[in-house]
Amino acid sequence: GESVGLHLPTLSVQEGDNSIINCAYSNSASDYFIWYKQESGKGPQFIIDIRSNMDKRQGQRVTVLLNKTVKHLSLQIAATQPGDSAVYFCAEKRTGGFKTIFGAGTRLFVKA
Amino acid sequence: SAVISQKPSRDICQRGTSLTIQCQVDSQVTMMFWYRQQPGQSLTLIATANQGSEATYESGFVIDKFPISRPNLTFSTLTVSNMSPEDSSIYLCSVEDSTGPTNYGYTFGSGTRLTVV
Protein backbone atom coordinates (compact mmCIF):
# COMPACT_ATOMS: atom_id res chain seq x y z
CA GLY A 1 0.00 0.00 0.00
CA GLU A 2 0.96 3.61 -0.05
CA SER A 3 3.45 4.75 2.52
CA VAL A 4 3.62 7.81 4.67
CA GLY A 5 6.74 9.76 5.23
CA LEU A 6 7.92 9.98 1.63
CA HIS A 7 9.51 13.36 2.27
CA LEU A 8 10.90 12.61 5.70
CA PRO A 9 14.58 12.30 6.56
CA THR A 10 15.73 8.78 5.87
CA LEU A 11 18.17 6.40 7.47
CA SER A 12 19.38 3.34 5.63
CA VAL A 13 21.09 0.54 7.55
CA GLN A 14 22.25 -2.96 6.81
CA GLU A 15 20.36 -5.81 8.39
CA GLY A 16 22.05 -6.79 11.64
CA ASP A 17 23.60 -3.39 12.23
CA ASN A 18 22.50 -1.02 14.97
CA SER A 19 20.30 1.96 14.10
CA ILE A 20 20.27 5.33 15.80
CA ILE A 21 17.38 7.67 15.15
CA ASN A 22 17.61 11.19 16.52
CA CYS A 23 15.05 13.76 17.51
CA ALA A 24 15.16 17.30 18.84
CA TYR A 25 12.32 18.45 21.04
CA SER A 26 11.17 21.92 21.92
CA ASN A 27 9.36 22.04 25.24
CA SER A 28 11.57 21.85 28.32
CA ALA A 29 8.42 21.37 30.42
CA SER A 30 7.58 18.03 28.81
CA ASP A 31 7.38 15.16 31.30
CA TYR A 32 7.42 12.20 28.96
CA PHE A 33 9.05 11.39 25.68
CA ILE A 34 7.72 8.61 23.56
CA TRP A 35 8.85 6.82 20.43
CA TYR A 36 6.32 5.52 17.92
CA LYS A 37 6.75 3.28 14.90
CA GLN A 38 4.45 3.67 11.91
CA GLU A 39 4.36 1.02 9.23
CA SER A 40 2.81 1.62 5.85
CA GLY A 41 -0.98 1.76 6.00
CA LYS A 42 -1.12 1.62 9.79
CA GLY A 43 -1.42 3.98 12.70
CA PRO A 44 1.58 4.75 14.92
CA GLN A 45 2.47 2.06 17.43
CA PHE A 46 4.05 2.73 20.83
CA ILE A 47 7.63 1.49 21.17
CA ILE A 48 9.12 2.91 24.35
CA ASP A 49 8.89 5.97 26.55
CA ILE A 50 11.09 7.75 29.05
CA ARG A 51 10.36 10.16 31.86
CA SER A 52 12.08 13.50 31.92
CA ASN A 53 13.94 12.61 35.15
CA MET A 54 15.72 9.73 33.42
CA ASP A 55 18.47 9.77 30.82
CA LYS A 56 18.28 6.20 29.58
CA ARG A 57 15.76 3.42 29.33
CA GLN A 58 16.08 0.03 27.72
CA GLY A 59 13.50 -2.22 26.19
CA GLN A 60 13.66 -5.28 24.02
CA ARG A 61 16.29 -4.42 21.37
CA VAL A 62 15.59 -0.73 21.82
CA THR A 63 17.18 1.93 24.00
CA VAL A 64 16.05 5.52 24.38
CA LEU A 65 18.50 8.21 25.47
CA LEU A 66 17.45 11.62 26.70
CA ASN A 67 19.75 14.64 26.88
CA LYS A 68 17.80 17.45 28.46
CA THR A 69 20.71 19.87 28.25
CA VAL A 70 20.46 20.01 24.47
CA LYS A 71 16.82 18.83 24.22
CA HIS A 72 17.78 15.74 22.30
CA LEU A 73 16.24 12.30 22.20
CA SER A 74 17.52 9.22 20.43
CA LEU A 75 16.24 5.74 19.72
CA GLN A 76 18.76 2.96 19.31
CA ILE A 77 17.67 -0.29 17.69
CA ALA A 78 20.02 -3.22 18.12
CA ALA A 79 20.51 -5.82 15.40
CA THR A 80 18.13 -4.08 13.02
CA GLN A 81 15.79 -6.40 11.14
CA PRO A 82 13.77 -5.95 7.93
CA GLY A 83 10.64 -5.74 10.06
CA ASP A 84 12.03 -2.58 11.63
CA SER A 85 11.58 -0.72 8.35
CA ALA A 86 9.07 2.02 9.11
CA VAL A 87 8.71 5.69 9.96
CA TYR A 88 9.72 6.54 13.52
CA PHE A 89 8.30 9.50 15.40
CA CYS A 90 9.36 10.98 18.68
CA ALA A 91 6.70 12.66 20.75
CA GLU A 92 6.66 14.77 23.88
CA LYS A 93 3.94 15.12 26.48
CA ARG A 94 3.20 16.87 29.69
CA THR A 95 1.14 15.17 32.38
CA GLY A 96 -2.14 16.63 33.52
CA GLY A 97 -4.07 16.10 30.34
CA PHE A 98 -1.80 18.03 28.02
CA LYS A 99 -1.61 17.03 24.41
CA THR A 100 1.08 14.94 22.78
CA ILE A 101 3.24 16.77 20.25
CA PHE A 102 4.83 14.71 17.51
CA GLY A 103 8.22 15.35 15.95
CA ALA A 104 8.96 15.32 12.24
CA GLY A 105 9.74 11.61 11.91
CA THR A 106 12.51 9.56 10.31
CA ARG A 107 12.09 6.83 7.74
CA LEU A 108 14.22 3.77 8.40
CA PHE A 109 15.18 1.47 5.52
CA VAL A 110 16.73 -1.86 6.38
CA LYS A 111 18.77 -3.45 3.60
CA ALA A 112 18.89 -7.21 3.52
CA SER B 1 -4.07 -2.50 25.25
CA ALA B 2 -7.20 -0.84 23.90
CA VAL B 3 -8.29 -1.87 20.42
CA ILE B 4 -9.55 0.85 18.09
CA SER B 5 -11.67 0.23 15.02
CA GLN B 6 -11.69 3.12 12.59
CA LYS B 7 -13.70 3.34 9.41
CA PRO B 8 -13.70 3.88 6.57
CA SER B 9 -10.10 2.87 6.00
CA ARG B 10 -10.00 4.97 2.86
CA ASP B 11 -12.27 7.00 0.64
CA ILE B 12 -12.16 9.14 -2.46
CA CYS B 13 -14.56 12.07 -2.24
CA GLN B 14 -15.70 14.88 -4.45
CA ARG B 15 -14.82 18.41 -3.43
CA GLY B 16 -17.60 20.21 -1.62
CA THR B 17 -18.92 17.06 0.03
CA SER B 18 -18.46 15.85 3.61
CA LEU B 19 -17.13 12.62 5.06
CA THR B 20 -17.74 11.26 8.55
CA ILE B 21 -15.08 9.04 10.08
CA GLN B 22 -16.02 6.69 12.90
CA CYS B 23 -13.84 5.52 15.75
CA GLN B 24 -14.88 2.70 18.09
CA VAL B 25 -12.85 1.67 21.15
CA ASP B 26 -13.26 -1.65 22.92
CA SER B 27 -13.06 -0.04 26.36
CA GLN B 28 -14.29 3.13 27.99
CA VAL B 29 -11.89 6.05 27.69
CA THR B 30 -12.16 9.60 28.92
CA MET B 31 -10.43 11.40 26.09
CA MET B 32 -10.23 10.61 22.41
CA PHE B 33 -7.92 12.48 20.08
CA TRP B 34 -8.20 13.17 16.37
CA TYR B 35 -5.02 13.71 14.35
CA ARG B 36 -4.30 14.62 10.76
CA GLN B 37 -1.27 13.35 8.90
CA GLN B 38 -0.67 15.10 5.61
CA PRO B 39 1.35 13.31 2.94
CA GLY B 40 4.97 12.93 3.98
CA GLN B 41 4.48 14.72 7.27
CA SER B 42 4.05 14.09 10.96
CA LEU B 43 0.87 14.00 13.00
CA THR B 44 -0.97 17.20 13.89
CA LEU B 45 -3.62 17.21 16.60
CA ILE B 46 -6.99 18.43 15.36
CA ALA B 47 -9.00 18.23 18.55
CA THR B 48 -9.58 16.44 21.83
CA ALA B 49 -13.02 14.91 22.34
CA ASN B 50 -14.43 14.37 25.81
CA GLN B 51 -17.74 12.66 26.41
CA GLY B 52 -20.50 15.05 27.35
CA SER B 53 -18.76 18.25 26.31
CA GLU B 54 -17.72 20.05 23.17
CA ALA B 55 -14.45 19.08 21.62
CA THR B 56 -11.41 21.26 22.20
CA TYR B 57 -9.85 22.34 18.91
CA GLU B 58 -6.23 23.18 18.24
CA SER B 59 -5.09 26.34 16.55
CA GLY B 60 -5.90 26.22 12.86
CA PHE B 61 -8.85 23.85 13.21
CA VAL B 62 -12.46 24.94 13.68
CA ILE B 63 -15.66 23.18 14.57
CA ASP B 64 -17.48 24.21 11.39
CA LYS B 65 -14.87 22.45 9.28
CA PHE B 66 -14.23 19.45 11.56
CA PRO B 67 -17.32 18.81 13.69
CA ILE B 68 -16.80 16.06 16.25
CA SER B 69 -19.29 13.95 18.15
CA ARG B 70 -18.61 12.00 21.33
CA PRO B 71 -21.90 10.40 22.34
CA ASN B 72 -20.42 7.91 24.81
CA LEU B 73 -17.13 6.69 26.31
CA THR B 74 -16.33 4.25 23.49
CA PHE B 75 -17.23 6.10 20.30
CA SER B 76 -16.46 9.29 18.42
CA THR B 77 -16.88 10.67 14.92
CA LEU B 78 -14.97 13.30 12.99
CA THR B 79 -16.57 14.94 9.98
CA VAL B 80 -14.51 16.66 7.33
CA SER B 81 -16.89 19.23 5.86
CA ASN B 82 -17.00 20.98 2.51
CA MET B 83 -13.89 19.16 1.41
CA SER B 84 -11.21 20.51 -0.87
CA PRO B 85 -8.12 18.75 -2.27
CA GLU B 86 -6.10 20.29 0.58
CA ASP B 87 -8.02 18.06 2.98
CA SER B 88 -6.46 14.97 1.42
CA SER B 89 -4.70 13.35 4.36
CA ILE B 90 -4.72 10.44 6.72
CA TYR B 91 -7.02 11.03 9.67
CA LEU B 92 -6.33 9.07 12.85
CA CYS B 93 -8.14 8.67 16.12
CA SER B 94 -6.30 7.74 19.28
CA VAL B 95 -6.79 7.22 22.98
CA GLU B 96 -4.52 7.49 25.98
CA ASP B 97 -4.19 3.85 26.90
CA SER B 98 -3.56 3.32 30.60
CA THR B 99 -4.07 -0.42 30.13
CA GLY B 100 -1.23 -0.67 27.65
CA PRO B 101 2.53 -0.85 28.10
CA THR B 102 2.70 2.76 29.19
CA ASN B 103 0.47 5.09 31.12
CA TYR B 104 0.99 7.98 28.75
CA GLY B 105 1.40 6.54 25.29
CA TYR B 106 -1.43 6.56 22.84
CA THR B 107 -3.08 3.73 20.99
CA PHE B 108 -4.03 4.66 17.44
CA GLY B 109 -6.57 3.45 14.99
CA SER B 110 -5.33 2.34 11.60
CA GLY B 111 -6.36 5.64 10.05
CA THR B 112 -8.62 6.86 7.26
CA ARG B 113 -6.85 7.76 4.03
CA LEU B 114 -8.90 10.51 2.41
CA THR B 115 -8.40 11.69 -1.14
CA VAL B 116 -10.43 14.66 -2.33
CA VAL B 117 -10.78 15.10 -6.08
XYZ file of C-alpha atoms in Angstrom:
229
model
C 0.000 0.000 0.000
C 0.956 3.614 -0.052
C 3.451 4.748 2.515
C 3.621 7.812 4.666
C 6.743 9.760 5.229
C 7.921 9.977 1.630
C 9.515 13.363 2.274
C 10.900 12.610 5.698
C 14.583 12.299 6.563
C 15.733 8.783 5.870
C 18.174 6.404 7.472
C 19.382 3.340 5.627
C 21.087 0.538 7.551
C 22.254 -2.963 6.815
C 20.357 -5.807 8.391
C 22.051 -6.788 11.640
C 23.604 -3.389 12.229
C 22.503 -1.025 14.969
C 20.303 1.962 14.096
C 20.269 5.329 15.804
C 17.379 7.672 15.154
C 17.613 11.188 16.525
C 15.051 13.762 17.510
C 15.162 17.300 18.836
C 12.316 18.446 21.042
C 11.171 21.924 21.916
C 9.362 22.038 25.242
C 11.569 21.848 28.315
C 8.423 21.369 30.423
C 7.578 18.027 28.814
C 7.384 15.164 31.296
C 7.417 12.197 28.956
C 9.050 11.394 25.682
C 7.716 8.610 23.558
C 8.850 6.824 20.428
C 6.319 5.515 17.924
C 6.747 3.278 14.904
C 4.455 3.673 11.905
C 4.358 1.024 9.226
C 2.811 1.620 5.849
C -0.981 1.764 6.003
C -1.115 1.617 9.786
C -1.417 3.985 12.698
C 1.578 4.746 14.920
C 2.472 2.060 17.431
C 4.046 2.725 20.830
C 7.634 1.486 21.171
C 9.116 2.910 24.345
C 8.894 5.972 26.548
C 11.089 7.751 29.048
C 10.358 10.161 31.863
C 12.081 13.503 31.920
C 13.935 12.613 35.147
C 15.720 9.730 33.418
C 18.473 9.766 30.824
C 18.284 6.196 29.576
C 15.758 3.419 29.329
C 16.083 0.033 27.724
C 13.501 -2.221 26.189
C 13.655 -5.275 24.022
C 16.288 -4.425 21.374
C 15.594 -0.731 21.824
C 17.176 1.931 23.999
C 16.051 5.522 24.384
C 18.505 8.209 25.467
C 17.449 11.617 26.700
C 19.745 14.637 26.879
C 17.798 17.450 28.457
C 20.706 19.871 28.246
C 20.457 20.009 24.468
C 16.818 18.834 24.221
C 17.782 15.738 22.297
C 16.240 12.305 22.201
C 17.515 9.222 20.430
C 16.239 5.735 19.721
C 18.758 2.964 19.314
C 17.667 -0.287 17.692
C 20.025 -3.219 18.123
C 20.511 -5.818 15.400
C 18.126 -4.080 13.016
C 15.785 -6.399 11.143
C 13.774 -5.951 7.928
C 10.640 -5.740 10.065
C 12.031 -2.581 11.629
C 11.582 -0.715 8.348
C 9.065 2.021 9.110
C 8.711 5.688 9.962
C 9.717 6.536 13.523
C 8.298 9.502 15.400
C 9.364 10.981 18.676
C 6.700 12.660 20.750
C 6.655 14.771 23.882
C 3.941 15.116 26.475
C 3.200 16.868 29.690
C 1.144 15.169 32.378
C -2.139 16.629 33.525
C -4.074 16.102 30.339
C -1.799 18.026 28.020
C -1.614 17.032 24.412
C 1.080 14.943 22.782
C 3.239 16.768 20.255
C 4.832 14.713 17.511
C 8.224 15.355 15.953
C 8.965 15.319 12.245
C 9.745 11.614 11.914
C 12.509 9.565 10.308
C 12.091 6.831 7.736
C 14.218 3.773 8.399
C 15.178 1.473 5.524
C 16.731 -1.862 6.379
C 18.774 -3.451 3.604
C 18.888 -7.208 3.525
C -4.072 -2.501 25.249
C -7.196 -0.843 23.897
C -8.290 -1.868 20.422
C -9.551 0.851 18.090
C -11.668 0.233 15.020
C -11.687 3.118 12.593
C -13.699 3.343 9.414
C -13.701 3.876 6.571
C -10.096 2.870 5.996
C -9.996 4.973 2.859
C -12.268 7.005 0.641
C -12.160 9.143 -2.462
C -14.555 12.073 -2.238
C -15.702 14.881 -4.453
C -14.822 18.415 -3.432
C -17.598 20.208 -1.618
C -18.923 17.057 0.028
C -18.463 15.847 3.610
C -17.128 12.623 5.065
C -17.742 11.259 8.546
C -15.075 9.037 10.077
C -16.017 6.695 12.895
C -13.837 5.517 15.750
C -14.884 2.699 18.088
C -12.853 1.669 21.147
C -13.257 -1.652 22.915
C -13.056 -0.044 26.359
C -14.293 3.131 27.987
C -11.892 6.052 27.686
C -12.156 9.600 28.920
C -10.426 11.401 26.085
C -10.228 10.609 22.409
C -7.925 12.482 20.084
C -8.196 13.169 16.371
C -5.025 13.706 14.352
C -4.303 14.616 10.756
C -1.268 13.348 8.902
C -0.672 15.103 5.607
C 1.352 13.305 2.943
C 4.967 12.934 3.982
C 4.482 14.717 7.270
C 4.051 14.094 10.955
C 0.869 14.001 12.997
C -0.973 17.196 13.887
C -3.616 17.212 16.600
C -6.992 18.430 15.358
C -8.995 18.231 18.555
C -9.575 16.436 21.828
C -13.015 14.909 22.336
C -14.434 14.366 25.805
C -17.741 12.661 26.411
C -20.504 15.055 27.347
C -18.763 18.253 26.305
C -17.723 20.054 23.167
C -14.454 19.084 21.621
C -11.406 21.259 22.199
C -9.850 22.339 18.906
C -6.227 23.177 18.239
C -5.087 26.336 16.553
C -5.901 26.223 12.860
C -8.847 23.850 13.209
C -12.458 24.941 13.680
C -15.662 23.179 14.569
C -17.476 24.207 11.392
C -14.870 22.445 9.283
C -14.232 19.453 11.559
C -17.324 18.805 13.692
C -16.799 16.057 16.248
C -19.288 13.954 18.152
C -18.610 11.997 21.329
C -21.901 10.396 22.341
C -20.416 7.905 24.813
C -17.134 6.692 26.308
C -16.332 4.250 23.494
C -17.233 6.104 20.300
C -16.456 9.286 18.419
C -16.884 10.666 14.919
C -14.968 13.296 12.993
C -16.572 14.939 9.982
C -14.507 16.665 7.328
C -16.892 19.229 5.865
C -17.004 20.980 2.512
C -13.887 19.155 1.412
C -11.214 20.514 -0.874
C -8.120 18.752 -2.270
C -6.097 20.295 0.575
C -8.019 18.064 2.983
C -6.464 14.972 1.416
C -4.698 13.350 4.358
C -4.724 10.441 6.717
C -7.023 11.031 9.671
C -6.326 9.073 12.846
C -8.142 8.665 16.118
C -6.296 7.743 19.276
C -6.793 7.215 22.984
C -4.521 7.493 25.977
C -4.193 3.854 26.903
C -3.559 3.325 30.599
C -4.067 -0.420 30.131
C -1.225 -0.672 27.650
C 2.531 -0.847 28.098
C 2.699 2.763 29.193
C 0.473 5.093 31.124
C 0.993 7.978 28.751
C 1.403 6.538 25.293
C -1.426 6.563 22.836
C -3.077 3.730 20.986
C -4.029 4.657 17.438
C -6.573 3.451 14.991
C -5.329 2.343 11.600
C -6.359 5.639 10.047
C -8.619 6.858 7.256
C -6.845 7.759 4.034
C -8.896 10.510 2.410
C -8.404 11.686 -1.144
C -10.431 14.665 -2.335
C -10.780 15.099 -6.084
